[in-house]
Each structure stands twice: as structure tokens, then as C-alpha cells.
Short mmCIF file of C-alpha atoms in Angstrom, two decimals:
data_model
loop_
_atom_site.label_atom_id
_atom_site.label_comp_id
_atom_site.label_asym_id
_atom_site.label_seq_id
_atom_site.Cartn_x
_atom_site.Cartn_y
_atom_site.Cartn_z
CA MET G 164 -32.10 18.22 -2.67
CA SER G 165 -31.99 14.47 -3.19
CA VAL G 166 -35.63 14.17 -2.15
CA GLN G 167 -36.65 16.88 -4.61
CA ARG G 168 -34.79 15.13 -7.45
CA ARG G 169 -36.29 11.75 -6.58
CA ARG G 170 -39.91 12.92 -6.25
CA GLY G 171 -40.96 10.79 -9.21
CA GLU G 172 -39.31 7.69 -7.78
CA PHE G 173 -41.08 8.17 -4.45
CA ALA G 174 -44.39 8.76 -6.22
CA VAL G 175 -43.99 5.50 -8.16
CA LEU G 176 -43.24 3.66 -4.89
CA ARG G 177 -46.39 5.18 -3.39
CA ALA G 178 -48.39 4.14 -6.47
CA MET G 179 -47.09 0.57 -5.97
CA GLY G 180 -48.67 0.54 -2.52
CA LEU G 181 -45.99 1.75 -0.09
CA SER G 182 -47.12 4.16 2.59
CA ARG G 183 -45.35 7.46 3.15
CA GLY G 184 -43.84 6.04 6.33
CA GLN G 185 -42.47 3.05 4.42
CA VAL G 186 -40.92 5.36 1.83
CA VAL G 187 -39.28 7.42 4.60
CA ARG G 188 -38.00 4.23 6.27
CA LEU G 189 -36.62 3.05 2.93
CA LEU G 190 -34.83 6.38 2.49
CA ALA G 191 -33.54 6.20 6.08
CA PHE G 192 -32.19 2.69 5.53
CA GLU G 193 -30.48 3.75 2.31
CA TYR G 194 -28.81 6.76 3.89
CA ALA G 195 -27.96 4.87 7.10
CA ILE G 196 -25.95 2.36 5.09
CA VAL G 197 -24.03 5.19 3.45
CA ALA G 198 -23.45 6.95 6.80
CA VAL G 199 -22.29 3.84 8.66
CA LEU G 200 -19.97 2.72 5.85
CA GLY G 201 -18.60 6.25 5.63
CA LEU G 202 -17.92 6.42 9.37
CA ILE G 203 -16.26 3.00 9.44
CA GLY G 204 -14.25 3.68 6.30
CA GLY G 205 -13.21 7.11 7.51
CA ALA G 206 -12.03 5.81 10.88
CA TYR G 207 -10.11 2.96 9.26
CA LEU G 208 -8.50 5.12 6.58
CA GLY G 209 -7.71 7.86 9.09
CA ARG G 210 -5.91 5.33 11.28
CA MET G 211 -3.97 3.94 8.29
CA VAL G 212 -3.01 7.37 6.94
CA GLY G 213 -2.04 8.52 10.43
CA SER G 214 0.31 5.59 10.96
CA ARG G 215 1.81 6.06 7.49
CA MET G 216 2.26 9.83 7.85
CA LEU G 217 3.72 9.63 11.35
CA SER G 218 6.05 6.70 10.71
CA PHE G 219 9.00 9.11 10.50
CA LEU G 220 8.72 9.55 14.27
CA ASN G 221 10.04 6.00 14.79
CA VAL G 222 13.57 6.96 13.70
CA ASP G 223 16.02 9.60 14.87
CA GLU G 224 17.95 12.03 12.67
CA ASP G 225 20.56 9.34 11.88
CA GLY G 226 17.95 6.77 10.77
CA ARG G 227 18.29 4.57 13.85
CA PRO G 228 15.14 3.30 15.61
CA ALA G 229 14.01 5.84 18.20
CA GLU G 230 13.80 4.93 21.86
CA PRO G 231 11.08 4.83 23.07
CA SER G 232 9.27 4.06 19.86
CA PHE G 233 6.35 6.20 18.74
CA ILE G 234 2.91 4.77 19.50
CA LEU G 235 -0.03 6.08 17.51
CA GLN G 236 -3.02 6.42 19.81
CA THR G 237 -6.55 7.18 18.75
CA ASP G 238 -8.86 9.13 21.01
CA TRP G 239 -11.91 6.94 20.45
CA LEU G 240 -14.06 9.21 22.58
CA MET G 241 -13.48 12.02 20.08
CA VAL G 242 -14.19 9.64 17.20
CA LEU G 243 -17.47 8.64 18.86
CA ALA G 244 -18.33 12.30 19.48
CA GLY G 245 -17.75 13.04 15.79
CA ALA G 246 -19.86 10.04 14.82
CA ALA G 247 -22.63 11.22 17.15
CA ILE G 248 -22.58 14.66 15.50
CA VAL G 249 -22.74 13.07 12.04
CA LEU G 250 -25.66 10.87 13.12
CA ALA G 251 -27.48 13.86 14.66
CA VAL G 252 -27.15 15.80 11.40
CA PHE G 253 -28.30 12.67 9.57
CA ALA G 254 -31.41 12.40 11.76
CA PHE G 255 -32.19 16.10 11.29
CA ALA G 256 -31.83 15.85 7.51
CA LEU G 257 -33.96 12.72 7.48
CA GLY G 258 -36.69 14.55 9.40
CA ILE G 259 -36.66 17.32 6.80
CA ALA G 260 -36.74 14.72 4.01
CA GLY G 261 -39.71 13.00 5.66
CA ARG G 262 -41.60 16.28 5.80
CA LEU G 263 -40.84 16.98 2.14
CA ILE G 264 -42.05 13.51 1.16
CA SER G 265 -45.25 13.90 3.15
CA ARG G 266 -45.99 17.34 1.65
CA THR G 267 -45.34 16.33 -1.95
CA SER G 268 -48.38 15.42 -4.02
CA ASP G 269 -47.82 12.06 -5.71
CA ALA G 270 -50.08 12.93 -8.63
CA GLN G 271 -48.26 16.20 -9.26
CA ALA G 272 -44.86 14.49 -9.04
CA LEU G 273 -45.92 11.85 -11.55
CA ARG G 274 -47.33 14.49 -13.95
CA THR G 275 -44.23 16.69 -13.89
CA GLU G 276 -41.55 13.98 -13.99
#
């Protein structure tokens, strides 16, 4: 949907001399930044929220420190698997976006926008 909304922008970039491949690479770079920052931010915030939400496990029912203390562990293999799934969906969507960009007529996009 983003590619359809930005048809005019891509057509202007093409009119400025960028090839279709360069436009697709520009779009890939833009979305890769968003995806990587989202994955890093999500992992960091998930870790912070998890430690905050599970902090009650460090005390017993009387409020004394629990023995042994609770240790929050992250299954990084699962995090990497989730990141791999997100990146696979990203690559698939980028392939579809590349096809839409290559099938769109620049002249038509500039006339209708």
C-alpha cells in the first residue's frame, strides 16, 4: 500500500535519473532501517518490561528477599527465530514492492498525482 501511495514520489526519482533498481534499493534501505530499529527496540523494551513485571518473584509473601533469587533469562534463539521470520516477511514484501515499482508507468503516475 505504501508503494501505491508513493507512486508519484518514485516517478519523480525516476525522472531525476534513478533507475528502477536504485529506487527499489532506496526503498529497501529505508524499510531495513525501520525493521532493524524495531527489532532492537523491541528486544530491549521486552527485556526491560520483563524484568519490571517479574520483579515480584524476588520476594516471598512476607516481603523478604527470596532464596534463590529469580533470574530473568532470555531465550535468544527464539528471539533470533522471530527476527528471522520478520526479515523473511520483509524480504517478501520488498519483492512485491519491487514488482509494483517496475510495473508502474512513471508518466501515468506523474499525470495522476
